[in-house]
mmCIF file of C-alpha atoms in Angstrom:
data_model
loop_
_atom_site.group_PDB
_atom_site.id
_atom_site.type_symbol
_atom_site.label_atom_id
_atom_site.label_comp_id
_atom_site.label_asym_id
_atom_site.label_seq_id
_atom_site.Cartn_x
_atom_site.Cartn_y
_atom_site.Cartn_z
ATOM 1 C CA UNK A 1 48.654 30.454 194.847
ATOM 2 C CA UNK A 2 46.476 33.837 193.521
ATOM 3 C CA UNK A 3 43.692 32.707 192.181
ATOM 4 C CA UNK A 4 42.403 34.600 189.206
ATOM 5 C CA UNK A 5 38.981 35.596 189.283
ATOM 6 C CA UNK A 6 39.014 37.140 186.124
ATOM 7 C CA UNK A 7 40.188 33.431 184.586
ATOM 8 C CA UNK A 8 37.990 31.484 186.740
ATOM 9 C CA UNK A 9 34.551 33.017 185.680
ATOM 10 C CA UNK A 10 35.321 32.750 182.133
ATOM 11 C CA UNK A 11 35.816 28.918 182.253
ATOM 12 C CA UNK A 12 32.501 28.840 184.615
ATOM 13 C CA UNK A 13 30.939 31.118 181.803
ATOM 14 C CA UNK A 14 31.927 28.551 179.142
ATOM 15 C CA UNK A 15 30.734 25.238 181.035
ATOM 16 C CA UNK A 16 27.470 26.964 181.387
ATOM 17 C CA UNK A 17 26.939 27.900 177.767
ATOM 18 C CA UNK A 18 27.779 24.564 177.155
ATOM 19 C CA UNK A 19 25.678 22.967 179.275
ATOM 20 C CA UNK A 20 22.592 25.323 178.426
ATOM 21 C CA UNK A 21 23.351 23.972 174.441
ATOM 22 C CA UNK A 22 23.011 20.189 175.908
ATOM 23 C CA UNK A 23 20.634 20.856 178.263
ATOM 24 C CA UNK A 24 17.577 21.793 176.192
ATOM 25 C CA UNK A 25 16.533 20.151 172.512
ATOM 26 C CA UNK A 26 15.778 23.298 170.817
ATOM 27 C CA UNK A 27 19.090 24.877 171.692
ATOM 28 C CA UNK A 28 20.566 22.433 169.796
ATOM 29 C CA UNK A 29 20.960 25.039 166.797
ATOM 30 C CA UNK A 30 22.869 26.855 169.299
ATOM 31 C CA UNK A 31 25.789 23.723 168.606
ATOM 32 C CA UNK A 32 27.166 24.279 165.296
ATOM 33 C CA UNK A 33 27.891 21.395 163.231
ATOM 34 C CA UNK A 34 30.057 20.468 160.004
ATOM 35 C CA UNK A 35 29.552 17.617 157.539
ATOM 36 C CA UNK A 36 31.984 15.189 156.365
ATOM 37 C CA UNK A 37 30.406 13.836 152.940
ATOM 38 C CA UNK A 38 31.927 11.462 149.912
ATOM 39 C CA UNK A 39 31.471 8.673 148.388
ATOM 40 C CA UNK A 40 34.904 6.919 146.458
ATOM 41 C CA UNK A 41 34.590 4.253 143.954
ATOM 42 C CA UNK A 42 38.064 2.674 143.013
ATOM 43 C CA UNK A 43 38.377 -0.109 140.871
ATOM 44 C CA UNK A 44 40.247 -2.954 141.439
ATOM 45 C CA UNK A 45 42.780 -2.562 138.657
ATOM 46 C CA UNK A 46 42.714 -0.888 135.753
ATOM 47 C CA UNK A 47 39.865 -2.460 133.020
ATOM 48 C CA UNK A 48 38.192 -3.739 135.537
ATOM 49 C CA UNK A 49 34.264 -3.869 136.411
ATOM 50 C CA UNK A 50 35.446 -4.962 140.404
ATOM 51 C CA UNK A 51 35.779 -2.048 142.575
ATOM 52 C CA UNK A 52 35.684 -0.757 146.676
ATOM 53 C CA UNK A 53 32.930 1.527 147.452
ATOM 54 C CA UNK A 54 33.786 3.645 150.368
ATOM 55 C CA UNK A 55 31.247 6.167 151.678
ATOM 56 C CA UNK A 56 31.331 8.683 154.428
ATOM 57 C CA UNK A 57 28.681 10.750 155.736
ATOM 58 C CA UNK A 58 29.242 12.107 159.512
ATOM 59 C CA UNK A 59 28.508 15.644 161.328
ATOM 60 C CA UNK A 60 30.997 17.130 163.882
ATOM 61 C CA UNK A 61 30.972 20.111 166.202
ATOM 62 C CA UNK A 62 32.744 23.091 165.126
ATOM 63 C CA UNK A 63 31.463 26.125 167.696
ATOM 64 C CA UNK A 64 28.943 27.118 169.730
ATOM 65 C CA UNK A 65 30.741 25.049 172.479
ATOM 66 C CA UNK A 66 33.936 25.735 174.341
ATOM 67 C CA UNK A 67 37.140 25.026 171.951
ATOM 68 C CA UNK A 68 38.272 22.168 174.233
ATOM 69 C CA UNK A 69 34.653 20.895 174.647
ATOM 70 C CA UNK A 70 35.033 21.002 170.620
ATOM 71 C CA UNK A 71 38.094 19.067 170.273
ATOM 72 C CA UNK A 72 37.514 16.063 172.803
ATOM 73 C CA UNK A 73 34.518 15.337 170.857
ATOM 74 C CA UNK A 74 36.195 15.382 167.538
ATOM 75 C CA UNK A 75 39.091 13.179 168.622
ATOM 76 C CA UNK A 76 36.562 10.996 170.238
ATOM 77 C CA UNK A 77 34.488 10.793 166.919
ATOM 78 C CA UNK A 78 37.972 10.628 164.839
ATOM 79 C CA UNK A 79 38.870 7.636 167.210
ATOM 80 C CA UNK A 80 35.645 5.737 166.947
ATOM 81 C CA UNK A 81 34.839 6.265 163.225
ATOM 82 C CA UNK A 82 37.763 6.531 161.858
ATOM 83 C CA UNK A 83 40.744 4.582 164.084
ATOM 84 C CA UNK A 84 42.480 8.213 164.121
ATOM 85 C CA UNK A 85 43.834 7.813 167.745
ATOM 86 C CA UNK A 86 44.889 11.065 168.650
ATOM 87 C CA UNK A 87 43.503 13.251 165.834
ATOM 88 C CA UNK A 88 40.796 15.694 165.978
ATOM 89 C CA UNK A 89 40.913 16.598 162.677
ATOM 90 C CA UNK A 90 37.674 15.094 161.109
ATOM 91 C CA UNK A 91 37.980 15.661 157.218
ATOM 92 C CA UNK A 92 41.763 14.399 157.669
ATOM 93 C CA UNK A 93 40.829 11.465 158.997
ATOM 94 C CA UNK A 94 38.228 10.916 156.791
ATOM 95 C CA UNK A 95 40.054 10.679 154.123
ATOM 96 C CA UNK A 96 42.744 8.582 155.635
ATOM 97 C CA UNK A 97 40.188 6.322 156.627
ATOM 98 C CA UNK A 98 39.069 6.197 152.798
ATOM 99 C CA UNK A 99 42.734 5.275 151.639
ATOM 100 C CA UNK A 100 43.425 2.719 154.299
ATOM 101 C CA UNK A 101 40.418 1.169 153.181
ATOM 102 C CA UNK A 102 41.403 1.206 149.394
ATOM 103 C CA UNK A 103 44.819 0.210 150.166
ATOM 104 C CA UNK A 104 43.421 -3.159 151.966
ATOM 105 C CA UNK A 105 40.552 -3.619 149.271
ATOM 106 C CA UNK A 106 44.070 -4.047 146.611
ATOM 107 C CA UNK A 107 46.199 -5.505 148.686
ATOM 108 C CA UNK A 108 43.739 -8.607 149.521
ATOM 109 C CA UNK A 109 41.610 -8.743 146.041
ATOM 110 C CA UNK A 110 44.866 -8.498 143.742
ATOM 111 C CA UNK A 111 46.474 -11.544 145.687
ATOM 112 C CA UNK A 112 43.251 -13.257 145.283
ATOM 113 C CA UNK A 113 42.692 -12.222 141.297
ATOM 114 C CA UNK A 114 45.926 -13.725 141.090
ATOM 115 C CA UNK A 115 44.982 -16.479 142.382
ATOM 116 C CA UNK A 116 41.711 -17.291 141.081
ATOM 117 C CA UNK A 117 43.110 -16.528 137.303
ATOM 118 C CA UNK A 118 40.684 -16.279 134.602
ATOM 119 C CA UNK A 119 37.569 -17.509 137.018
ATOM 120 C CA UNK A 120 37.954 -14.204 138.705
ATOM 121 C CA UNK A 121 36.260 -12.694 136.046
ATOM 122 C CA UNK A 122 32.920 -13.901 137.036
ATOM 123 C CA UNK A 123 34.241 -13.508 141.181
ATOM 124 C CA UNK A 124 31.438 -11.219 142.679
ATOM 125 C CA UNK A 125 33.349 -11.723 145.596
ATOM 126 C CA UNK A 126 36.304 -9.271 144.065
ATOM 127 C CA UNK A 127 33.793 -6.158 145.177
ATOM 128 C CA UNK A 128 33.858 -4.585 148.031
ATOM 129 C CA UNK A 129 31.932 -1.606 150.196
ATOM 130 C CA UNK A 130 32.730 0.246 153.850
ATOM 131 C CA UNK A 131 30.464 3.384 154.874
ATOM 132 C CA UNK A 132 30.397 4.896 158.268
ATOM 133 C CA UNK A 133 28.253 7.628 159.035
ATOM 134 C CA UNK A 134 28.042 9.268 162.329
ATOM 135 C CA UNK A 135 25.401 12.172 163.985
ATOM 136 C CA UNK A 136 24.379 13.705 166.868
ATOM 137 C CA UNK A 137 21.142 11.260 168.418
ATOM 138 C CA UNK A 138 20.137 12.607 171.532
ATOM 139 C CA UNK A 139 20.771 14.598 174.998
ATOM 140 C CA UNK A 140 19.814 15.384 178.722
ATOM 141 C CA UNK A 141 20.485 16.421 181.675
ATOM 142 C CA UNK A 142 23.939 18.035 179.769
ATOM 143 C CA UNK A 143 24.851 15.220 178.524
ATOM 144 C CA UNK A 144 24.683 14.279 174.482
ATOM 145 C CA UNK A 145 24.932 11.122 172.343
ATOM 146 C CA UNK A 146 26.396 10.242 169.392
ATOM 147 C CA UNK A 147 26.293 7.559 166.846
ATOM 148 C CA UNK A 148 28.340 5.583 164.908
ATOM 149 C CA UNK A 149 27.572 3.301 162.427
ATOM 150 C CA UNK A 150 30.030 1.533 160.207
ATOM 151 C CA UNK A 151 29.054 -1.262 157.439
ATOM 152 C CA UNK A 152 31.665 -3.894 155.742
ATOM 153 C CA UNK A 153 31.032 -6.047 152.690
ATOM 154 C CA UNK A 154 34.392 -8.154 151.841
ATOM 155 C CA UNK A 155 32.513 -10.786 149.852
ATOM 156 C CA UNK A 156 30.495 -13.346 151.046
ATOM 157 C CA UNK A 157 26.391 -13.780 151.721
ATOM 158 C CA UNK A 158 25.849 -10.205 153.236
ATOM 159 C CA UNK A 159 27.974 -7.772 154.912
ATOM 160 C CA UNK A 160 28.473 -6.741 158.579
ATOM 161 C CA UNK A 161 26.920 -3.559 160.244
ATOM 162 C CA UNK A 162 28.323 -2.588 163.577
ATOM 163 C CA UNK A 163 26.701 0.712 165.915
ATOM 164 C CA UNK A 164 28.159 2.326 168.612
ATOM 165 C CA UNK A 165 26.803 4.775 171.045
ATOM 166 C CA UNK A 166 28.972 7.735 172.905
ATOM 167 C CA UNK A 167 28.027 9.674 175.320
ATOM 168 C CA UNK A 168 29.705 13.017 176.388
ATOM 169 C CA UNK A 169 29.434 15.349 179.364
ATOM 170 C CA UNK A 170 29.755 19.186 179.224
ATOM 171 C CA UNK A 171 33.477 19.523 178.976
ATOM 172 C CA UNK A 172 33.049 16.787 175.952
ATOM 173 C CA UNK A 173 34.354 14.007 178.324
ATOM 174 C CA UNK A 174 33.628 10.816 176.972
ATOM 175 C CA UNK A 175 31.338 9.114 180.004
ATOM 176 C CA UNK A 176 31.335 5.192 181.023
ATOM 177 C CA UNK A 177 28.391 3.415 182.802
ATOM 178 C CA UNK A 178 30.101 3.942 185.802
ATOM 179 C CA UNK A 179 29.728 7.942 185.309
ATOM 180 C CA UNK A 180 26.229 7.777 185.046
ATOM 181 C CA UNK A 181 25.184 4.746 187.277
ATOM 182 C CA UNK A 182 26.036 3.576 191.576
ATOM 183 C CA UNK A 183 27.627 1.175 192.586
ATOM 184 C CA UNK A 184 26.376 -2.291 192.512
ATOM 185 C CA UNK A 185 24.233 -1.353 189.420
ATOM 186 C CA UNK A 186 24.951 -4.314 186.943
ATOM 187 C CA UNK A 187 22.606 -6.581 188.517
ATOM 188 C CA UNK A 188 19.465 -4.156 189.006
ATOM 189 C CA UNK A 189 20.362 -2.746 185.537
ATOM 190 C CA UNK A 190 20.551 -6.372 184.448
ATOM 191 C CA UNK A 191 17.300 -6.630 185.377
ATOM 192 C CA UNK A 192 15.692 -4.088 183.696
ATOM 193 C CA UNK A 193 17.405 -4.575 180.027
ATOM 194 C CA UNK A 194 16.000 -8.254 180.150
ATOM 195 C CA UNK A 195 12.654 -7.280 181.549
ATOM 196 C CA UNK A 196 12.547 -4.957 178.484
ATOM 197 C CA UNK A 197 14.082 -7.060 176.055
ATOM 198 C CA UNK A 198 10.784 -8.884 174.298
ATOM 199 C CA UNK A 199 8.924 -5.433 174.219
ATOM 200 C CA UNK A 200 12.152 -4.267 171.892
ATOM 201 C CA UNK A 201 11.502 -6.786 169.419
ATOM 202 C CA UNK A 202 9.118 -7.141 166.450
ATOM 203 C CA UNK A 203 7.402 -10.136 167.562
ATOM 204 C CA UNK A 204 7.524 -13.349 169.739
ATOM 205 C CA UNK A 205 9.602 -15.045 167.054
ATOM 206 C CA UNK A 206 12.312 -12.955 166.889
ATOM 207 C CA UNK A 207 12.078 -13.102 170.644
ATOM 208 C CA UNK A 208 12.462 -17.034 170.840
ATOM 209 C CA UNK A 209 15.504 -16.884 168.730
ATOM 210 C CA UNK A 210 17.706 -14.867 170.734
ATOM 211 C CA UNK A 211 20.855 -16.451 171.923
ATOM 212 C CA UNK A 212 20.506 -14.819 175.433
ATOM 213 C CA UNK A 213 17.375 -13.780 176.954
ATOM 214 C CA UNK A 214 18.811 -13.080 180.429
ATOM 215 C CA UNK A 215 20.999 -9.828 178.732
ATOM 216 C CA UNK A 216 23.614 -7.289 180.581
ATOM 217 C CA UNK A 217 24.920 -3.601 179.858
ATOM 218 C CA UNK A 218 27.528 -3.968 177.452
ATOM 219 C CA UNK A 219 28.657 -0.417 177.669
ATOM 220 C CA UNK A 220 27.468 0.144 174.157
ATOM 221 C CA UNK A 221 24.187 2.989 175.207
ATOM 222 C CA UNK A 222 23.122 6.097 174.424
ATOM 223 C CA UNK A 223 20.861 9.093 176.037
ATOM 224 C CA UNK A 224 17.910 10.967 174.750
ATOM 225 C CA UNK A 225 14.922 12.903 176.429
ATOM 226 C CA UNK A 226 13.163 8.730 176.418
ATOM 227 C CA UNK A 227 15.842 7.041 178.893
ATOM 228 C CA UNK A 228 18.829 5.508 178.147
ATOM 229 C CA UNK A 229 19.078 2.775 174.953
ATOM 230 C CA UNK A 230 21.620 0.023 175.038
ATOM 231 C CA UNK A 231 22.899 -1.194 171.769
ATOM 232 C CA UNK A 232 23.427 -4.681 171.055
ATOM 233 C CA UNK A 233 25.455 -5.765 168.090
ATOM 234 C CA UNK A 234 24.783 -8.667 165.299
ATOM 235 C CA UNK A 235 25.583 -12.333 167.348
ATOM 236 C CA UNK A 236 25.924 -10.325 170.098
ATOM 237 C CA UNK A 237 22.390 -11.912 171.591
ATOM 238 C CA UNK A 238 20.859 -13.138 168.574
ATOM 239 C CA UNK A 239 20.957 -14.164 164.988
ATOM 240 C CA UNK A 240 22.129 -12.138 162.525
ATOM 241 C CA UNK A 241 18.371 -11.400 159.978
ATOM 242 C CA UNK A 242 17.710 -9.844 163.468
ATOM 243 C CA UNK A 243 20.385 -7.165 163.278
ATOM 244 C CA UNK A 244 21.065 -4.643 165.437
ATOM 245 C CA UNK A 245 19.072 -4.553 168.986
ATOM 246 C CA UNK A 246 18.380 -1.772 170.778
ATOM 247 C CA UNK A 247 16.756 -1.607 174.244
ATOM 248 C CA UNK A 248 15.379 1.345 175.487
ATOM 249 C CA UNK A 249 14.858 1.719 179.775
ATOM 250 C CA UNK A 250 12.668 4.871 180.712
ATOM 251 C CA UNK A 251 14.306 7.144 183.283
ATOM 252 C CA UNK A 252 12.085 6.020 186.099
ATOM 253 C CA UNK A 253 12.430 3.077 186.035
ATOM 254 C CA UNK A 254 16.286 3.536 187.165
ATOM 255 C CA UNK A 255 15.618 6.009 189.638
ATOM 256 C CA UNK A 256 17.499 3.935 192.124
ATOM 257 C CA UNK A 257 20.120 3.742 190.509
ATOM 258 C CA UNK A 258 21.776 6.840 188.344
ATOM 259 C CA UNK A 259 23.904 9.392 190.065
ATOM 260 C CA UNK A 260 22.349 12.118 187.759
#
């Protein structure tokens, strides 16, 4: 097969503007970003004080970066935020997202109006709110992170808060722990979250209430110029006034272990 030269050092050329974007913080203009910003309030039926709140407020790339770089990272972002598997089309999504969450706000508060009668009238439960918001959080070595953060309320004594970290190379390939760490690294890297674990926390207290002291990578992390974070989610090792948990472990001290 004739390879073409011409081809092949404009794809190099690409992966290197993208990685010089990644590579260095105040490039970071350099990676052009949209917003994604509404906020919906639909009542529950018509008269009604009881209503869904949905919110969305989320950046994306849109240039700067290689086109395919581009749309990984959207469909990534559409996938995590939004449960758009297979779309990279953000605002699309978005909006989708916005509906399907209207549509299940009616479909299990009209049932339950129904049921409750006249007492529904005083139900606080009857009001909902979802948000999501997503944004670029960090990068090195040519690789960036990304954040998601969706929030529920469905009734009840609070609502539920869940975060999720993404991490993507230069070619906007979403990367695993096993990209980034050896083999045999789950019990060194064990080691290390748990050794850093009471440091991460506001105070001995909210130390001795953890479920699990002794903590593993969960796959949930991000990277920034500090080291790489892993996220934790509510229950997931503690109580829930302690929310989210995030554990930070300084680049040295997995020297032994990374593959970049």
């Amino acid at each position: 097969m004739k390879l073409n030269f011409e081809n092949f050092i404009l794809k190099f050329a690409a992966v290197a503007v993208l990685a010089s974007v990644m590579l260095a913080g105040c490039d970071r203009d350099r990676l052009k970003m949209k917003n994604v910003e509404f906020k919906r309030c639909e009542a529950l039926a018509e008269g009604r004080a009881d209503s869904v709140i949905v919110n969305v407020s989320l950046e994306y790339p849109v240039a700067g970066i290689p086109d395919e770089a581009v749309n990984s990272i959207k469909g990534s972002i559409c996938r995590e935020a939004f449960r758009a598997d297979g779309s990279i089309d953000i605002e699309a999504s978005a909006d989708s997202w916005a509906d399907s969450c209207v549509r299940e706000y009616r479909d299990a508060n009209l049932e339950l109006l129904s049921y409750l009668g006249e007492q529904g009238d005083d139900s606080a439960c009857l009001s909902w709110e979802m948000s999501v918001s997503g944004f670029v959080c960090g990068e090195y070595k040519g690789m960036i992170s990304y954040d998601v953060t969706s929030y529920s309320y469905t009734g009840g004594a609070h609502g539920s808060t869940s975060e999720t970290g993404m991490v993507f190379d230069v070619s906007g390939n979403l990367l695993t722990e096993t990209d980034l760490f050896g083999d045999g690294y789950r019990e060194t890297l064990s080691g290390l979250l748990s050794s850093r674990l009471e440091e991460s926390l506001p105070d001995p207290d909210a130390y001795n209430a953890l479920f699990i002291k002794d903590i593993e990578p969960n796959g949930n992390f991000i990277v920034t110029q500090e080291g790489v974070t892993y996220i934790y989610g509510q229950y997931e090792i503690g109580p829930y006034y302690l929310g989210i948990i995030k554990v930070t472990l300084p680049w040295e001290d997995m020297e032994g272990i990374l593959k970049r």
